[in-house]
Structures are given as C-alpha cells and as structure tokens.
XYZ file of C-alpha atoms in Angstrom:
315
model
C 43.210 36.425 55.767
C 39.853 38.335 56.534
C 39.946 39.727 53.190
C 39.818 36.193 51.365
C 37.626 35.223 54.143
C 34.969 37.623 52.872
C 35.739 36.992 48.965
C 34.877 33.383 49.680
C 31.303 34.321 51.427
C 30.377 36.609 49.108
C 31.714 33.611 46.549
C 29.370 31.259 48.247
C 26.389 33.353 48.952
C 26.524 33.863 45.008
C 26.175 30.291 44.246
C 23.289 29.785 46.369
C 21.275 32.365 44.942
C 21.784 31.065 41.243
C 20.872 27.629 42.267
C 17.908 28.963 43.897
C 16.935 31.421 41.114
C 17.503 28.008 38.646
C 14.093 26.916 36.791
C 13.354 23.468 37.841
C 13.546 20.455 35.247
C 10.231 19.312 34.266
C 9.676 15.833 32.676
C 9.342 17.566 29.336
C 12.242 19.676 29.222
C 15.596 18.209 30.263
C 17.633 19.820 32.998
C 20.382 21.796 30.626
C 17.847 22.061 27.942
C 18.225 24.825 25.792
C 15.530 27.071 23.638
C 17.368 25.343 20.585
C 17.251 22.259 22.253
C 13.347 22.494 23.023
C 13.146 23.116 19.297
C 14.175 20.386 17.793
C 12.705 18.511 20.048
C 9.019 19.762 18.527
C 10.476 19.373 14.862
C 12.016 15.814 15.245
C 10.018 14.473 17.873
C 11.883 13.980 20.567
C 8.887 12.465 22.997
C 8.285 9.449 24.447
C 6.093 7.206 21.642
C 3.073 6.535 23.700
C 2.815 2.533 21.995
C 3.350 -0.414 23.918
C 2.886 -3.612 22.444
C -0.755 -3.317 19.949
C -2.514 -5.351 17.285
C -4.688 -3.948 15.323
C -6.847 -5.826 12.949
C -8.793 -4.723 9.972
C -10.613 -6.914 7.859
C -12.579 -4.842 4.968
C -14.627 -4.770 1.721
C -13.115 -3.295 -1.028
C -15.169 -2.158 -3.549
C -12.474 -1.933 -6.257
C -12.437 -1.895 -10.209
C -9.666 -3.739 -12.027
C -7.959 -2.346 -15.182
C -4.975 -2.843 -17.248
C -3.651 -4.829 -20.270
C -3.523 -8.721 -20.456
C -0.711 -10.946 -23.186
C -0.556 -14.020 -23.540
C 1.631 -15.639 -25.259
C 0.643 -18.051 -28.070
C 1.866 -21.858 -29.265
C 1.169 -20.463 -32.471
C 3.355 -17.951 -34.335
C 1.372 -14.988 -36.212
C -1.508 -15.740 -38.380
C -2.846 -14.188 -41.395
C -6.973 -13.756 -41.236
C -8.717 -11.644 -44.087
C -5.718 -9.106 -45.050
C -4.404 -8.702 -41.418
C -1.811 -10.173 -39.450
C -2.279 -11.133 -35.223
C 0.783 -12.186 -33.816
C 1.375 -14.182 -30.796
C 1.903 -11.549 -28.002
C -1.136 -9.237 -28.456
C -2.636 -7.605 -25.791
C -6.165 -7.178 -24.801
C -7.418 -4.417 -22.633
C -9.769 -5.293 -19.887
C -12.227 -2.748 -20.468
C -12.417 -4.266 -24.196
C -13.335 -7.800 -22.402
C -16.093 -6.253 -19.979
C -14.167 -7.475 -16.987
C -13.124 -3.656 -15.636
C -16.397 -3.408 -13.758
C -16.476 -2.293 -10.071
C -16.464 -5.704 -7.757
C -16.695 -6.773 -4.404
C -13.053 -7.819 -3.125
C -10.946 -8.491 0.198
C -8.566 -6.518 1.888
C -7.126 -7.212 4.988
C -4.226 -5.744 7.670
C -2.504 -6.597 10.514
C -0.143 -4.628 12.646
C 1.614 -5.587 15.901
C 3.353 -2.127 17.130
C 5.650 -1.287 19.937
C 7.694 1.602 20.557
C 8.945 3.353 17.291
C 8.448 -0.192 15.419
C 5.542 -1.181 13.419
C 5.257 -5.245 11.761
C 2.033 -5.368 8.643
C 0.762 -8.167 7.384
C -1.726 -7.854 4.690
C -3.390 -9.258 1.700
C -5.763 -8.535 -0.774
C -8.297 -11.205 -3.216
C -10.283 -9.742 -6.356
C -12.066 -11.792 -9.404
C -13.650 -10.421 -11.767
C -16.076 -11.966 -14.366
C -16.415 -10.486 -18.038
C -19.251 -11.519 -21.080
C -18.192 -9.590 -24.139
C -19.428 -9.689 -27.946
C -16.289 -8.532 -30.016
C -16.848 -5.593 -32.552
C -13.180 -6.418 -34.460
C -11.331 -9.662 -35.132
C -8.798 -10.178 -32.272
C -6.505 -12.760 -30.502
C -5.181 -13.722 -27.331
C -2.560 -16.653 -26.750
C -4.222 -19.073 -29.189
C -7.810 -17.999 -28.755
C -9.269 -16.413 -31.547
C -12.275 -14.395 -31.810
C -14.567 -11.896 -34.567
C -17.773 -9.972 -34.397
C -20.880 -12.326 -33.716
C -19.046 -14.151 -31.180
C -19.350 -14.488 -27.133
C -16.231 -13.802 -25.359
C -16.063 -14.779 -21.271
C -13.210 -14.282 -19.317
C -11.960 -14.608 -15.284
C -9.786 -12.533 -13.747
C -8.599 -13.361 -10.771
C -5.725 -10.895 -9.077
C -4.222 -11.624 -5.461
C -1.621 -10.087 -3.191
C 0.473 -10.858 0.006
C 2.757 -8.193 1.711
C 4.604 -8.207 4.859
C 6.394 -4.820 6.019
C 8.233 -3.789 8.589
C 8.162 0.566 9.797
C 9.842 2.488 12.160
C 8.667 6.127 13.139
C 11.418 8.503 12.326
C 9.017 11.735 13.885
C 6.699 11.281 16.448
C 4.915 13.090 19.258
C 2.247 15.870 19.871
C 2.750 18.684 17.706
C 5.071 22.088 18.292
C 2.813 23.727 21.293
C 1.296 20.640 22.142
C 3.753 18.722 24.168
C 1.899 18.112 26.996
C -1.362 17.189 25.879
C -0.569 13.667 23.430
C -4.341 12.903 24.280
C -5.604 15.584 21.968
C -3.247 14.929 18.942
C -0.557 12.361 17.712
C 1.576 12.362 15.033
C 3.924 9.354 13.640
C 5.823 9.326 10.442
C 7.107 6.040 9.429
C 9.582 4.856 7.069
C 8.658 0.883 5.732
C 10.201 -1.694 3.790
C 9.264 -4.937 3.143
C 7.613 -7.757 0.142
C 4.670 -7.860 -1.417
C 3.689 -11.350 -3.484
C 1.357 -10.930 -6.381
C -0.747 -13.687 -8.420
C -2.799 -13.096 -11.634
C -5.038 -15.885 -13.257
C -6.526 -15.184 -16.397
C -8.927 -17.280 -18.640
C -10.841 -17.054 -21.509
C -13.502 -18.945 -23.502
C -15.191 -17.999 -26.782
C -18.184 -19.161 -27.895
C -18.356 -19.380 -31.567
C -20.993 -17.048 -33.662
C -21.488 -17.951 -37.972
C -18.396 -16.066 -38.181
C -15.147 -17.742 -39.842
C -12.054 -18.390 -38.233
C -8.542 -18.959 -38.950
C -7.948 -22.814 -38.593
C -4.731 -22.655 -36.531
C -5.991 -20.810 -33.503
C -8.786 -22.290 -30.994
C -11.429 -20.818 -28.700
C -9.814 -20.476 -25.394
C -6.620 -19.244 -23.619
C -5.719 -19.216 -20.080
C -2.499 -18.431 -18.068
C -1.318 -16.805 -14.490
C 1.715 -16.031 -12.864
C 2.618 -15.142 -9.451
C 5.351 -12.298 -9.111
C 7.375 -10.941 -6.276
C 9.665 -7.773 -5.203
C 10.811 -5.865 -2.532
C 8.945 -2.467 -1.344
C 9.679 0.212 0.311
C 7.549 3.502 1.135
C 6.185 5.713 3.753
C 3.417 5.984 6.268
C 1.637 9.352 7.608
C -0.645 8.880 10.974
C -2.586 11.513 12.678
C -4.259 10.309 15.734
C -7.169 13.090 17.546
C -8.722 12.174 20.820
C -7.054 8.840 20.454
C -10.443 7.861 18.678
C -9.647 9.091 15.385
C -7.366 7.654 13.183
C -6.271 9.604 10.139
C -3.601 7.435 7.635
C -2.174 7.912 4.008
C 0.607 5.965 2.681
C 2.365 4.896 -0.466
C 4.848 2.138 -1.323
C 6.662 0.824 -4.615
C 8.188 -2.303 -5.289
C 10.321 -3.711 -8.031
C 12.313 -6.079 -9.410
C 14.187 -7.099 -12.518
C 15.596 -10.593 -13.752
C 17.122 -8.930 -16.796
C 16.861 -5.750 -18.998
C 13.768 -6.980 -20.482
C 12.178 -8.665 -17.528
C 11.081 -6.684 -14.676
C 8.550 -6.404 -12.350
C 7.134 -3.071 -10.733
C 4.111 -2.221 -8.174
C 2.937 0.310 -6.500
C 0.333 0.818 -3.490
C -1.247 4.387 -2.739
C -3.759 4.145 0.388
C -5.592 6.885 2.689
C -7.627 5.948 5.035
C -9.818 7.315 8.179
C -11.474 5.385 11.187
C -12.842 6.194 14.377
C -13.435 3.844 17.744
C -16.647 5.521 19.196
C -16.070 2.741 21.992
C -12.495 0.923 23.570
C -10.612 -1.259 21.130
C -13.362 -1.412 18.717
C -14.003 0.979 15.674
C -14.774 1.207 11.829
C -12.771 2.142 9.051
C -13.009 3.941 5.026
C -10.520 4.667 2.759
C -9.466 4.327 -0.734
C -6.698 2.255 -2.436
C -4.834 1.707 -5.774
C -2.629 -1.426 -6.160
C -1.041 -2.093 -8.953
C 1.216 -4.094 -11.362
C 3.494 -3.900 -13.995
C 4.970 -7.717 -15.454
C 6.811 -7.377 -18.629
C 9.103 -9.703 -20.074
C 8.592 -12.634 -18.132
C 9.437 -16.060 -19.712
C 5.980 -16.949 -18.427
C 3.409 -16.839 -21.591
C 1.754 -14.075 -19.365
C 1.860 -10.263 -18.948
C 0.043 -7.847 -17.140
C -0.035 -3.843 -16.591
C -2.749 -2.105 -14.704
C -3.971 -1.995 -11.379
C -7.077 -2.390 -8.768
C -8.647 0.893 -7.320
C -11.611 1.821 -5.306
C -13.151 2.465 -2.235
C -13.338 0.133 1.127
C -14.844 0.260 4.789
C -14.729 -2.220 7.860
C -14.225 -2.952 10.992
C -10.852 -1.935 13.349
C -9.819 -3.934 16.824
C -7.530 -3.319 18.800
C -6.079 -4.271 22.035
C-alpha cells in the first residue's frame, strides 16, 4: 500500500509541474495550437476581419477614351458605288469617325461591407462627340458617305453592375499578427451583373460629291446588353489611411453560337483619408464590350480606358 501510495504522489506532483510549466493561451494563438497550426493561420488568414458594418462611397471623374468598332445593320442590302461593293453590316472604327478622343465621364461605387462580405453597386456614363471629313467612300446602316463630306456622330456608352464578394484571405500579414493597424490584407472572390447600353448616331452632311441613290445621310441605333460576372478583388490597407486596390472581372453571355455577349473590367486604384471617414481617390480603369450577333441592327467591340480621381466617405 505505501508503495502505490508514493507512485500516485510522485504521479500527481508530475502533473502539476506540466500544467505549471504550460505556455498560456493568448488571444492570438489558440490553447492546443500547434507551430503548423500558427502557420496556416498566417497563410489563410485565420484572424478576426476587423469590418463591421461600412459604406463607402466614391463618386469620380473619369477621364477615359472610348475605342472599338461600330455595325449597323442596314434596310438596304449591298450597293454597288463606282466599281465597289458596301454591304449592309460594315463596320466603322471609332478612331476613323474622330469620336476616340479622351472625355470627361462618370464613375461611381458603392460598397456596404461587414465581416468577410462585401455588396458593390456601381455605374459608369460616357458620350462622346465626333466631326469627321471622310478620305474613302464608306457606309454605315443606310448612311452613306465620300471624301468632301462632314461626318458627326454621338456615342453614348453606359453601365450598371451590382456584385456581391466575400474575402477568402484576410488579416495582417505572416509576422504581423498583432499589429492589423499597420497593415491589412483582404482577398475577395465576386460575382455578380453588370448592364451595358450603347447609343450610336450619325449624320452626314453632304459635300459636291455623288452618292448612291439607295442609301441616305444618317444612321442611328443602340442596344442595351447584359451578363453575369465574376472576378477578383486585391486590398492592401497601411495605417488604415491608405487604401491600395486592383481588381478584374469578366462577364458573358450567349443566346446562341453566333450571338454572344462578353465584358471585361480591369481597375487599380489608390486613396488615402488624411482625416476620419473622408479621403480622395486615383486609379485607372478599362471597361469593355464585345456584342456580336445580336438580332439588334447593332454591334459593338471595344472598350473605355483612362484615368480617374475623387472623393472617398466612409462611415
């Protein structure tokens, strides 16, 4: 009896010492946790996502240049004008038309965030006005047009998206974990729709120049075109002042073989809130379009790009 009477004292006495010689759990490493553990908590961001519910708001100008390919489809079938032949679904290039100039235009954003989920609603508006003189005979829908001639065209382009991202890696990063206020990190996986509308018009204004009888002096179409997106979203946030994004998306959509629909959004942008909840923002963007195929007499491939700044809020 006195010999298991010491085996369970010395049994006991053990026990204490390990519990006492245990590290404590701190609110960053798990009781249990494991070096492995610890790990992949750095790599896959296994921290708290320091985002309650936030808007943020951000109205800009974008200084952005349109380009691309416009057909419209003619009433007319092909024509035959001094040895040559213009059908009824030729193209015209912007730049041809003078309308591919840089332009003031709209953009706009919207996020409510909470947690590991992010809701965007956003919009763009660009027109674009274009006063050519024609070096070549040419035609577009039933508009018809040679050298000596004044060309002027519209071109009006418009978008609506809504998207909804959640953050699949978060937190400070590896080495960082206790100091979130120096630097963030989110990556974000989105889907959503994005709504596009093209208007396009054009008047000629005739030189001394002949002209095939058939076709008139102006042509004029738009369409508005939809699909669903999906993409991803990069955010680096420093001395929760500075804001450091890039993200792309593509969209697309197809009725049939030979109608389809396909966009695509590239965006990087940086801003900085020198004082609470209000900041400014610049960045770039390209948005763009691809409509072939469409029973609508109008087509379109090409896109917007350029350069923007404004203003961020938040609260």
């Amino acid at each position: 009896m006195r010999g298991k009477s010491w085996t369970l004292v010395l049994l006991a006495s053990a026990g204490v010492a390990m519990a006492q010689s245990a590290p404590e759990a701190t609110p960053d490493e798990p009781a249990g946790g494991t070096m492995l553990d610890n790990a992949l908590g750095d790599v896959l961001g296994d921290h708290p996502l320091d985002r309650g519910w936030t808007v943020r708001l951000e109205p800009a100008y974008w200084y952005a240049a349109p380009r691309g390919d416009v057909t419209i489809r003619g009433s007319e079938g092909p024509v035959s004008f001094e040895g040559g032949t213009f059908g009824d679904e030729s193209d015209v290039d912007l730049f041809d038309l003078d309308a591919d100039d840089p332009t003031g235009a709209l953009l706009s954003r919207a996020h409510i965030a909470n947690g590991r989920w992010r809701f965007t609603l956003g919009g763009t508006y660009l027109t674009e006005d274009g006063s050519s003189g024609p070096t070549e005979a040419g035609r577009i829908g039933d508009a018809f047009f040679v050298p000596g001639d004044r060309v002027e065209t519209d071109f009006t382009f418009w978008t609506i998206e809504a998207s909804a991202a959640y953050a699949i890696l978060h937190g400070p990063l590896p080495g960082e974990r206790g100091d979130p206020d120096r630097l963030r990190y989110a990556l974000e996986l989105l889907g959503g729709a994005r709504v596009e509308s093209i208007d396009f018009d054009l008047d000629v204004t005739p030189g001394a120049g002949s002209r095939p009888p058939e076709l008139g002096l102006s042509a004029s179409a738009s369409d508005v075109f939809a699909q669903p997106i999906v993409g991803a979203r990069l955010s680096l946030d420093l001395f929760r002042e500075v804001t450091v994004e890039v993200g792309a998306t593509v969209g697309y959509f197809g009725w049939t073989n030979t109608q389809t629909t396909t966009t695509w959004d590239v965006l990087a942008a940086i801003s900085w809130r020198p004082v609470e909840h209000v900041g400014v923002e610049f960045g770039y963007r390209n948005l763009g379009l691809s409509a072939e195929g469409h029973e609508s007499d109008l087509e379109f491939t090409g896109s917007a790009a350029g350069v923007f700044d404004g203003v961020v809020v938040e609260f």
